[in-house]
Coordinates of C-alpha atoms and ligand atoms in Angstrom, one line a residue:
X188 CA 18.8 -44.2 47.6
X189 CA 17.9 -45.8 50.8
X190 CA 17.7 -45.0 54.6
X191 CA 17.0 -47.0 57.6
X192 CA 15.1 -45.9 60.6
X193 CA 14.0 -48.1 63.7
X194 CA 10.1 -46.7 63.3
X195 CA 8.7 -44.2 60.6
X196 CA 5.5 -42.5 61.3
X197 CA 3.3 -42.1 58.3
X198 CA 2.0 -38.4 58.7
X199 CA 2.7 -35.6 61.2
X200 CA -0.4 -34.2 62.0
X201 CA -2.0 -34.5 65.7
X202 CA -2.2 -38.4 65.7
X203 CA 1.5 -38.9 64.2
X204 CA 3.0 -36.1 66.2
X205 CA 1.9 -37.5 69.7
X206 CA 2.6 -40.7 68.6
X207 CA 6.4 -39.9 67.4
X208 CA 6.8 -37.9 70.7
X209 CA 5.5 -40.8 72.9
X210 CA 8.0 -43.3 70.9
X211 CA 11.2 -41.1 71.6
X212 CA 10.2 -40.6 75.3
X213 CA 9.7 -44.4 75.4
X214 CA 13.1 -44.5 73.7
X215 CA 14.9 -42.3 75.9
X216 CA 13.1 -43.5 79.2
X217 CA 14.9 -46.8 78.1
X218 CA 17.6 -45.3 77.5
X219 CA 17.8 -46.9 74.0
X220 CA 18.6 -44.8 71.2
X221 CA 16.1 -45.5 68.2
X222 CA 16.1 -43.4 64.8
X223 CA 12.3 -42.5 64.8
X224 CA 11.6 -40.8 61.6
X225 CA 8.1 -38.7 60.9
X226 CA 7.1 -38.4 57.1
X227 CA 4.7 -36.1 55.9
X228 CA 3.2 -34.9 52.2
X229 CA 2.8 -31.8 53.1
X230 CA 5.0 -28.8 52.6
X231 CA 4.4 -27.0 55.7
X232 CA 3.7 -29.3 59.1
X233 CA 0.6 -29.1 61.2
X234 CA -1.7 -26.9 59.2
X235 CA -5.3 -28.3 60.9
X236 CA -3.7 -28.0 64.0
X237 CA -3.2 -24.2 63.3
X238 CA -6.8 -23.8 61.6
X239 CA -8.6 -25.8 64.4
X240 CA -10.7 -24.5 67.2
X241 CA -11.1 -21.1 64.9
X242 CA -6.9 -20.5 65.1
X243 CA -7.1 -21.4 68.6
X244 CA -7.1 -25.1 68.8
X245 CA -9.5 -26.8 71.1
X246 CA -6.9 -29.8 72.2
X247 CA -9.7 -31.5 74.5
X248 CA -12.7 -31.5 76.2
X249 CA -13.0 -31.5 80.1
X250 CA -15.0 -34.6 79.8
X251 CA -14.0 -36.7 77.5
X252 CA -16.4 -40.5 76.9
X253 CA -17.2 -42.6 74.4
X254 CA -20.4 -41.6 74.1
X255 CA -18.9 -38.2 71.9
X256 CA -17.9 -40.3 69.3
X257 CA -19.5 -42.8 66.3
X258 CA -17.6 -45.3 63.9
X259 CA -16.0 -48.3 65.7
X260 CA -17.7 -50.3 68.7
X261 CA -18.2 -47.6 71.8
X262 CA -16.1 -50.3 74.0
X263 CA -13.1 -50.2 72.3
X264 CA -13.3 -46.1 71.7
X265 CA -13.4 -46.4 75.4
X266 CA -10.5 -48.9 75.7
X267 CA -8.0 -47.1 73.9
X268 CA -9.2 -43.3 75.3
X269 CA -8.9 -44.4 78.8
X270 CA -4.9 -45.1 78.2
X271 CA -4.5 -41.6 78.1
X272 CA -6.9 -40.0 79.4
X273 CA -7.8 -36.0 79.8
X274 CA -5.6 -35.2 82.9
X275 CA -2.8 -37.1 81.1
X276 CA -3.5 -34.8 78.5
X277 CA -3.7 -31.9 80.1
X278 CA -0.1 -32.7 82.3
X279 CA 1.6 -33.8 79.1
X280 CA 0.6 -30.3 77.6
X281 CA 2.1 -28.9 81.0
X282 CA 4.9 -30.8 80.3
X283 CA 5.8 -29.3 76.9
X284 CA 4.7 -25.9 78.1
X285 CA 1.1 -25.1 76.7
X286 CA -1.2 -24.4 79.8
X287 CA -4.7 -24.9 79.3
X288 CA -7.9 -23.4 80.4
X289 CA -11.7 -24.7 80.8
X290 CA -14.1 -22.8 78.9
X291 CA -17.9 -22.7 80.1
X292 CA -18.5 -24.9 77.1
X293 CA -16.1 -27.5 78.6
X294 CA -14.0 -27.2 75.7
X295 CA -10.0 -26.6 76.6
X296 CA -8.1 -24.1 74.7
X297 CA -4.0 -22.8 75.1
X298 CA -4.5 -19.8 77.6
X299 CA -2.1 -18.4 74.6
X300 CA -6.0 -18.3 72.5
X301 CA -3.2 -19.6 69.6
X302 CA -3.1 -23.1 67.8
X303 CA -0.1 -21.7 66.7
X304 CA 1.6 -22.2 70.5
X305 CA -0.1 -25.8 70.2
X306 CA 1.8 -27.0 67.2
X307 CA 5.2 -25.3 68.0
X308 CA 5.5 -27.3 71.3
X309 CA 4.7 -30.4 70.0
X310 CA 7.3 -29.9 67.0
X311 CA 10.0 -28.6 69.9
X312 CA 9.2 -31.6 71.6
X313 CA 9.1 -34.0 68.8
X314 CA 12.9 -32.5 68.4
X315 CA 13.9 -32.6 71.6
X316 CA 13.2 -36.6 71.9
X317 CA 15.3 -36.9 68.8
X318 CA 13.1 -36.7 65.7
X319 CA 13.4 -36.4 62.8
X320 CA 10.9 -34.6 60.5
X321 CA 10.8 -34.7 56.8
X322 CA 8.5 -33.3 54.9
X323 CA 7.3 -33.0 52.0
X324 CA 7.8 -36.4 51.7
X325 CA 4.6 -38.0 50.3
X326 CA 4.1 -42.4 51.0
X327 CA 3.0 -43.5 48.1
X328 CA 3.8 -47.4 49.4
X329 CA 4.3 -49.6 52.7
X330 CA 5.8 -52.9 51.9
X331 CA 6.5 -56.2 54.5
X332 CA 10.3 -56.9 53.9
X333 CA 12.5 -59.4 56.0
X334 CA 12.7 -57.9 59.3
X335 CA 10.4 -54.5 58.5
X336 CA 9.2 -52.6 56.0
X337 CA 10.1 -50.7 52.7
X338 CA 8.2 -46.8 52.9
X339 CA 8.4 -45.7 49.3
X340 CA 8.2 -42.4 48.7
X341 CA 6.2 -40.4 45.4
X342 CA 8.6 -40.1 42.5
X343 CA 11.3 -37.3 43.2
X344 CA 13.4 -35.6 40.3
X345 CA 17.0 -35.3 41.8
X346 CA 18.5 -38.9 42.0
X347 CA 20.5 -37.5 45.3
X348 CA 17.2 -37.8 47.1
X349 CA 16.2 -40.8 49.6
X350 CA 13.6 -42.3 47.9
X351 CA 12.8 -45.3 50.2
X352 CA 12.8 -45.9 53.6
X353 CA 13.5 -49.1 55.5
X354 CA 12.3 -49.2 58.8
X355 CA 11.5 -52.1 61.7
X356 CA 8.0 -50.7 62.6
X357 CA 5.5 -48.2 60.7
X358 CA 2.9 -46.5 62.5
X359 CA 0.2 -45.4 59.9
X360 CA -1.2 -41.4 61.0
X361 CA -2.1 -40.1 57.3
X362 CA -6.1 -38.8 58.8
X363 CA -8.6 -39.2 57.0
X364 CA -9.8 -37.4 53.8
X365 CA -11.3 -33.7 55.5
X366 CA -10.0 -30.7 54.3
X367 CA -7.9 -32.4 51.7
X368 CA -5.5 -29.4 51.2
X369 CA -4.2 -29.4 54.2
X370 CA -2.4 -33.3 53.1
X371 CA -4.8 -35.7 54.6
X372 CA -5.9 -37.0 51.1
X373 CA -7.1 -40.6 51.7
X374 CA -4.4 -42.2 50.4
X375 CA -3.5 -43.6 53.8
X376 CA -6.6 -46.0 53.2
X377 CA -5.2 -47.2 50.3
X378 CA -1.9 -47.8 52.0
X379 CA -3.9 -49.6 54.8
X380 CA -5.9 -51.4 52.5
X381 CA -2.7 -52.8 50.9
X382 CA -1.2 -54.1 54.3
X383 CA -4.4 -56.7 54.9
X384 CA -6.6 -54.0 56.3
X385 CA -10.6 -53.8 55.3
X386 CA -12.2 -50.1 55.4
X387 CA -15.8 -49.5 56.5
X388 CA -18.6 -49.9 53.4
X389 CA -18.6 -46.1 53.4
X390 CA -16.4 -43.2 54.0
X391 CA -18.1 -39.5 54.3
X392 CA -17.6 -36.0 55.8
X393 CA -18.8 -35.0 59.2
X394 CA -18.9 -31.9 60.9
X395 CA -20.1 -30.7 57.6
X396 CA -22.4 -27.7 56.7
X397 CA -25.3 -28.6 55.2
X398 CA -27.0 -27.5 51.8
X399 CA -30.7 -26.7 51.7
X400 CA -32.4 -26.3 47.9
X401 CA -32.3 -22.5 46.2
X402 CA -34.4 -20.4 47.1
X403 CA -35.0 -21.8 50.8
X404 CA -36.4 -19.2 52.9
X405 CA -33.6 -19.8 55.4
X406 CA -30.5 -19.1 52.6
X407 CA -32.0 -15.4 52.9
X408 CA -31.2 -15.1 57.0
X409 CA -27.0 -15.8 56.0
X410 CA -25.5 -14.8 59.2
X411 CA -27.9 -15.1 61.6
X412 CA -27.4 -18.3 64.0
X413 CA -29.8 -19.1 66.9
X414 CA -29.7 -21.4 69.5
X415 CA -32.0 -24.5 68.5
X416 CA -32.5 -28.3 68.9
X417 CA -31.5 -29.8 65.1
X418 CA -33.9 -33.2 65.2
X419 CA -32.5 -36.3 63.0
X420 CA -35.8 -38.1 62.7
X421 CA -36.2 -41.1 60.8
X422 CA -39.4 -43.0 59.4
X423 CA -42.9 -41.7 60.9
X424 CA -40.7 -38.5 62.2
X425 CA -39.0 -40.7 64.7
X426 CA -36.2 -38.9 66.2
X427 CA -33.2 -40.8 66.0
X428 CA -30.4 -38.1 67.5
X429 CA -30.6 -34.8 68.7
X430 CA -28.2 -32.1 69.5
X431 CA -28.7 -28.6 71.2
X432 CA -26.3 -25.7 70.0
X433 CA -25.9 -22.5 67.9
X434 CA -27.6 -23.4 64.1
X435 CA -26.0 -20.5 62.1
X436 CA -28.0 -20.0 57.9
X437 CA -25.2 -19.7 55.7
X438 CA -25.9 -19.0 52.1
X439 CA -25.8 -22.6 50.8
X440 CA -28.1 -23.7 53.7
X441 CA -26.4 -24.8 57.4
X442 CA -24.0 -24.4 59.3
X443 CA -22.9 -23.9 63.1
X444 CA -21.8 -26.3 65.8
X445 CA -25.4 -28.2 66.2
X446 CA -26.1 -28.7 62.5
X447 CA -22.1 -30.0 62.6
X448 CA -22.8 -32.4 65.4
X449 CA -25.8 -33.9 63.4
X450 CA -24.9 -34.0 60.2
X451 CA -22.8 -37.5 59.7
X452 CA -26.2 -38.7 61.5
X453 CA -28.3 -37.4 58.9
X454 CA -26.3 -38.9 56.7
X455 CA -26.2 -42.0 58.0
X456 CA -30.0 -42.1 58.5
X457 CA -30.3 -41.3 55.0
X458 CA -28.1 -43.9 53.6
X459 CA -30.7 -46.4 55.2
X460 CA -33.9 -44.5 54.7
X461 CA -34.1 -41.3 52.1
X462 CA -36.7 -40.0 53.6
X463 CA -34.7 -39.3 56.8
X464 CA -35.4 -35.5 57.4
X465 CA -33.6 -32.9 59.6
X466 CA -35.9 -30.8 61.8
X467 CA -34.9 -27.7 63.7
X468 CA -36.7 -26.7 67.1
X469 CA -36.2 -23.6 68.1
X470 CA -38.0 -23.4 71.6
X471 CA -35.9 -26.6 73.0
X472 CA -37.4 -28.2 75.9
X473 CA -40.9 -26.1 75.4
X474 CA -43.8 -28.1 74.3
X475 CA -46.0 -27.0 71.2
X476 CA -48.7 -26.6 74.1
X477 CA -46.5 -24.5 76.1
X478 CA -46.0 -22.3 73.8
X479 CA -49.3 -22.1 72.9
X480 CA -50.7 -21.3 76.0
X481 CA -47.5 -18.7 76.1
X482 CA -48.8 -16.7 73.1
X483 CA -52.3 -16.7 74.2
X484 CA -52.1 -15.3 77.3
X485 CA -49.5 -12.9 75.6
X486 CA -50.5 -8.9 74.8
X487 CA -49.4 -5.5 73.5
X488 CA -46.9 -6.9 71.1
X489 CA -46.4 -7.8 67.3
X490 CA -46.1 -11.8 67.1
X491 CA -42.3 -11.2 65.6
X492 CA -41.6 -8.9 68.0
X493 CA -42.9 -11.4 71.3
X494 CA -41.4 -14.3 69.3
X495 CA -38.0 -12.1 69.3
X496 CA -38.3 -11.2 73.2
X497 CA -40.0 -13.3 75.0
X498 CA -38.5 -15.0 78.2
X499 CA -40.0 -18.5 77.0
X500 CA -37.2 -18.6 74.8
X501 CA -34.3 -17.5 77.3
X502 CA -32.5 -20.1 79.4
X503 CA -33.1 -23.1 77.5
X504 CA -30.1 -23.4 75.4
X505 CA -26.9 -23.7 77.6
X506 CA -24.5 -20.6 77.0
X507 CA -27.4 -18.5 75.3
X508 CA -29.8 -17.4 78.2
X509 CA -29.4 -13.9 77.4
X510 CA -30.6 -14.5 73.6
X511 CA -34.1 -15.0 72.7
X512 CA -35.4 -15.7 68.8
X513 CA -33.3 -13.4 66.3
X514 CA -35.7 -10.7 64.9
X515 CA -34.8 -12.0 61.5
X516 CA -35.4 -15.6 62.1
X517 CA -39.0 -14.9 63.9
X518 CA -39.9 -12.7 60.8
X519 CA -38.9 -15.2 58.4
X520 CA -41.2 -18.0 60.2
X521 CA -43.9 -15.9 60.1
X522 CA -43.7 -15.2 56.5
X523 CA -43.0 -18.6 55.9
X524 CA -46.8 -19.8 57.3
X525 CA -47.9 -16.4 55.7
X526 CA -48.6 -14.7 58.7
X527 CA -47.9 -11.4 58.7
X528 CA -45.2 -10.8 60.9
X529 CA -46.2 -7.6 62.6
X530 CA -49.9 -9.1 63.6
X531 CA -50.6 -8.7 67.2
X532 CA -50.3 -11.6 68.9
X533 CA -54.1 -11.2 70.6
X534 CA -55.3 -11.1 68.0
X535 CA -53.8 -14.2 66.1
X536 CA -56.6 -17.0 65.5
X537 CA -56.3 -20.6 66.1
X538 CA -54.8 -21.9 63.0
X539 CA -52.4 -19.1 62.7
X540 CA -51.3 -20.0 66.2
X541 CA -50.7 -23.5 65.1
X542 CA -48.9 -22.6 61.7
X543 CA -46.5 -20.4 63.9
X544 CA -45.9 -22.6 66.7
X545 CA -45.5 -25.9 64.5
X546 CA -42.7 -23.6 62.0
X547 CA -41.0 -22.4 65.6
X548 CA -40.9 -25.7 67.1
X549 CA -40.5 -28.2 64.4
X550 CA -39.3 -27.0 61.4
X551 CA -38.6 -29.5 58.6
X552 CA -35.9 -28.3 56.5
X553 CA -35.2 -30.0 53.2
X554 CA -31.7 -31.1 53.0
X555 CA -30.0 -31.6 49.8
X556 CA -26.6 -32.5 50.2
X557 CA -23.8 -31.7 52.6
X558 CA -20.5 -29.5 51.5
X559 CA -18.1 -32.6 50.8
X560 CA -14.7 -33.1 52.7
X561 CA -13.1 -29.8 51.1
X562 CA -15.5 -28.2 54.0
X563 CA -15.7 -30.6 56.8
X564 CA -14.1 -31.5 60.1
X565 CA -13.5 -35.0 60.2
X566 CA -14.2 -38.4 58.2
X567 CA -16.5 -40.9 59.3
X568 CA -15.4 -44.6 58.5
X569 CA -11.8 -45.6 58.0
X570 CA -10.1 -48.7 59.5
X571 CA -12.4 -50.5 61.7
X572 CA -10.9 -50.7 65.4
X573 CA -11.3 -54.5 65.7
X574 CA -8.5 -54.5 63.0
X575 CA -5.8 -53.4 65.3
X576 CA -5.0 -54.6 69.1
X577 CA -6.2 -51.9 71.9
X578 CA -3.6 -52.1 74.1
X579 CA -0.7 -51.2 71.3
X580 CA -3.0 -50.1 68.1
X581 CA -0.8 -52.9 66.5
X582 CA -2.5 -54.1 63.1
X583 CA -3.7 -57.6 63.6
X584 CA -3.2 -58.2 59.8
X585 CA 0.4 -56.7 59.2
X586 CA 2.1 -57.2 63.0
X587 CA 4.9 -54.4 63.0
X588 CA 2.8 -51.7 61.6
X589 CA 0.2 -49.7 63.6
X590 CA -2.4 -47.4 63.2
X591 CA -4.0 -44.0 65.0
X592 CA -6.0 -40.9 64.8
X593 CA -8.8 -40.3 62.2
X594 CA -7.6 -42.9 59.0
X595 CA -8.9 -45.5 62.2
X596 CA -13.5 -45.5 61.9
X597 CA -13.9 -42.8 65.2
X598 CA -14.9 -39.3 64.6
X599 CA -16.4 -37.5 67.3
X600 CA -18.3 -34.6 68.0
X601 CA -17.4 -30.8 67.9
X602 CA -15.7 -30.2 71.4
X603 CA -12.0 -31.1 71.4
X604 CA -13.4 -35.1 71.1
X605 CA -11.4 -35.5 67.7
X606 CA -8.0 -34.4 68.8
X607 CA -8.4 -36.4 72.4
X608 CA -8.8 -39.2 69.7
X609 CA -5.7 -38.3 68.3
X610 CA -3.5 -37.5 71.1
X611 CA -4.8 -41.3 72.9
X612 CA -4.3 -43.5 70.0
X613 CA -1.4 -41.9 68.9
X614 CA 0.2 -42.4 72.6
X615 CA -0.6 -45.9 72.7
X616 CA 0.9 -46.9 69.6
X617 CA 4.0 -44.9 69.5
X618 CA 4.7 -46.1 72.9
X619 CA 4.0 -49.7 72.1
X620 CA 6.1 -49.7 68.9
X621 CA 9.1 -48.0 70.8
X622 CA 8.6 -50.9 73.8
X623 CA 8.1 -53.7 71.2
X624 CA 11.6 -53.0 69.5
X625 CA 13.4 -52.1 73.0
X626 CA 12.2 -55.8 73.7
X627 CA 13.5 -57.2 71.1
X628 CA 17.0 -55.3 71.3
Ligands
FAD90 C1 -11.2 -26.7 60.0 C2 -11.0 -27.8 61.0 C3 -11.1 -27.5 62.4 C4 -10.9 -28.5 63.4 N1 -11.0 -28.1 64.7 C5 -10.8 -29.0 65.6 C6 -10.8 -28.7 67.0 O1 -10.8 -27.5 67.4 N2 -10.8 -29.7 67.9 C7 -10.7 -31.0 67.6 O2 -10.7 -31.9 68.5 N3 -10.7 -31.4 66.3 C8 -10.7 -30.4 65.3 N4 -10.7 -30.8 64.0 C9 -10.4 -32.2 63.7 C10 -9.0 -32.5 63.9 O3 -8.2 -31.6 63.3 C11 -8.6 -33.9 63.4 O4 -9.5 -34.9 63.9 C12 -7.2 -34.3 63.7 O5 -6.3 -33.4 63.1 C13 -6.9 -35.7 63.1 O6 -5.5 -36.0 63.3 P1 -4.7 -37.0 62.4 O7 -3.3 -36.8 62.8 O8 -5.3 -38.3 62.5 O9 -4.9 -36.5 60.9 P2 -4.4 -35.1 60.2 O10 -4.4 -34.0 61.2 O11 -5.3 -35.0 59.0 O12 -2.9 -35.4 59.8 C14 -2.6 -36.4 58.9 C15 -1.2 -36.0 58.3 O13 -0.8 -37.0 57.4 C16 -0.2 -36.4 56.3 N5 -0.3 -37.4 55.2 C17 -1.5 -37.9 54.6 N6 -1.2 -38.8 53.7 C18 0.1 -38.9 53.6 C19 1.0 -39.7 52.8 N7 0.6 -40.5 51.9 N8 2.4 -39.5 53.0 C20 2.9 -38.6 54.0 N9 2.0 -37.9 54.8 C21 0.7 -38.0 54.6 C22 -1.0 -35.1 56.1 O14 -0.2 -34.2 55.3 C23 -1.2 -34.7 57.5 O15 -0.2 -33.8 58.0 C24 -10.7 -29.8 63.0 C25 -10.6 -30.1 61.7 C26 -10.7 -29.2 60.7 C27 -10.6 -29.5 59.2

């Protein structure tokens, strides 16, 4: 059995959402009526909405620029964020009743502190502009037809079920391949791959955890997290990227937002040189000579214990001024360069001065691995943006059919940046394909 609809939007998560809600305003605005249908695979809508943010969804950032994000030229990341921007983001939140507030970080949550008040307005909304949500109904295919396109669905059992879907224009929202159980599964690349569309030479996680060897002395500090500068340096311990934040040891090696930020860096270094290494500062914006000089003229104390207090530390890490070195962490250094931890710090020789500043302020760690898409935020690579036309995020290889949110080659960093993506792209090309068959009508 077939239907027909006017548009169907591949996937309801952030992207497909706003982009089905932006069609059906369009719609209505025009006072046309077009059957807008959303499809999803997964049984119950919206789930990394509702895990995002830590269950409270950071929608956006209060400064949102293309400088957040990697994948796809910086220009057209631009392009396409600046048609709907943060403050149209924020008032189209308004609109649908989710107020949001500025935290220090910059980072904008619900005042509600719930995803959950997130995703229920965008599904009341997506209703109350007249559309219609099925789910679970998996794509497995997106054909060109005379005059549209045939959405297959995965084989169904009862032969009373609609098994494809014709529709005049398709707008492709399937995400990329992070946290896999929540639907987004990667098979929207193959779909786009099968309408004309190239994908990057690699697709990987970021905002990923990282996984140091066994045995690492860091694995033992699991819980601990301390402000620090994480260092992607390249060939000749070049830095390539840096990013200042929380770095939190996990048991498999590390996580936290800085180590998240870097990671699809490090992983991109790697892919060109092996030897790229990650190294962890954790007196940011001190100098090895500075802190030197610090210790030396420091008394009265255990080196673990002025490591763990002193003011040298406080300030420099936005967010954490009233933190200094985590006992733990500034024992663990020490025993790392064999110092013993409760040494004073007058009397510490030379060398051992050296061996402790060099572990404190540039600390090589040896990464093995990263832990996969099951764990991570976002995927880096997908469909190039110079596939698709800014203005509408029409395809320029299959006209009719457009694409938005992560299965496109942006991710951006921790901060609200990857649902900003989401909300612009998706409100550009649900409004374009609503205008394009109002033109045409
Ligand atoms: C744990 C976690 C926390 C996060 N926290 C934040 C945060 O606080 N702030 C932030 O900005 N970003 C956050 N992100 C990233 C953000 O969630 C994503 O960038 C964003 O959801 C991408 O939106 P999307 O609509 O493109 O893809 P998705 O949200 O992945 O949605 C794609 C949808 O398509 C459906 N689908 C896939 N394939 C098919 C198919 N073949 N047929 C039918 N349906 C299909 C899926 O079921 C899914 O519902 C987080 C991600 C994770 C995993």
């Amino acid at each position: 059995m077939s239907e027909r609809a006017d548009i169907a939007v591949i996937g309801a998560g952030a992207a497909g959402l706003m982009a089905a809600i932006a069609a059906g305003r369009a719609a209505m605005e025009a006072g046309a009526r077009l059957r807008i249908i959303a499809l999803d695979g997964a049984k119950t809508l919206g789930a990394k909405i509702l895990v995002a943010g830590g269950g409270r969804c950071n929608v956006t950032h209060h400064h949102v620029d293309e400088r957040a994000y990697a994948g796809s030229s910086r220009n057209s990341i631009r392009n396409v964020l600046g048609r709907f921007d943060v403050p149209r983001t924020i008032a189209f939140f308004r609109e649908i009743g989710v107020e949001l507030k500025q935290e220090d970080t910059g980072k904008l949550f619900p005042t509600s502190d719930r995803a959950r008040t997130v995703l229920d307005a965008l599904l009341g909304e997506a209703r109350r502009v007249g559309i219609e949500l099925w789910h679970p109904w998996r794509v497995v295919s997106v054909r060109a037809i005379e005059g549209g396109f045939e959405v297959g669905r995965e084989d169904v059992q009862a032969c009373s079920e609609v098994r494809t879907l014709l529709a005049r224009r398709v707008i492709l929202a399937t995400g990329g391949k992070a946290l896999p159980k929540s639907g987004s599964d990667g098979h929207g690349y193959s779909i786009a791959k099968s309408l004309g569309h190239t994908m990057t030479p690699r697709v990987f996680p970021a905002l990923v955890p990282l996984t140091t060897s066994d045995g690492h002395f860091l694995r033992e500090l699991s819980g601990v997290s301390a402000p620090a500068e994480v260092i992607v340096a390249g060939a000749g311990a070049k830095p390539i990227v840096s990013f200042t934040n929380s770095v939190l040891f996990t048991h498999l090696g590390l996580s936290g937002p800085a180590i998240l930020d870097a990671s699809r860096y490090l992983a991109d270094a790697r892919h060109a040189d092996p030897q790229a290494a990650l190294v962890l500062n954790f007196a940011p914006g001190l100098s090895p000579a500075d802190l030197d000089r610090a210790i030396v003229s420091a008394k009265g104390q255990s080196i673990a214990r002025w490591l763990a207090e002193s003011l040298e530390f406080r300030a420099r890490v936005p967010g954490h001024s009233d933190r200094g070195l985590p006992e733990r962490l500034s024992r663990a250094l020490c025993d790392h360069v064999n110092l013993d931890p409760s040494t004073q710090v007058q009397s510490l020789t030379r060398a051992q001065r050296t061996a402790i500043v060099s572990a404190v302020t540039s600390l090589a760690v040896p990464i093995t691995g990263d832990r996969g898409f099951t764990h991570a935020e976002v995927t880096a690579g997908g469909v190039p943006l110079g596939e698709v036309r800014l203005d509408s995020m029409e395809s320029r290889t299959t006209p009719g059919v457009h694409l938005c949110g992560e299965v496109c080659d942006v991710d951006g960093r921790i901060g609200g940046f990857n649902f900003q993506w989401a909300w612009s792209s998706g409100q550009v090309a649900g409004s374009a394909a609503a205008k394009a068959i109002i033109a045409r009508t």
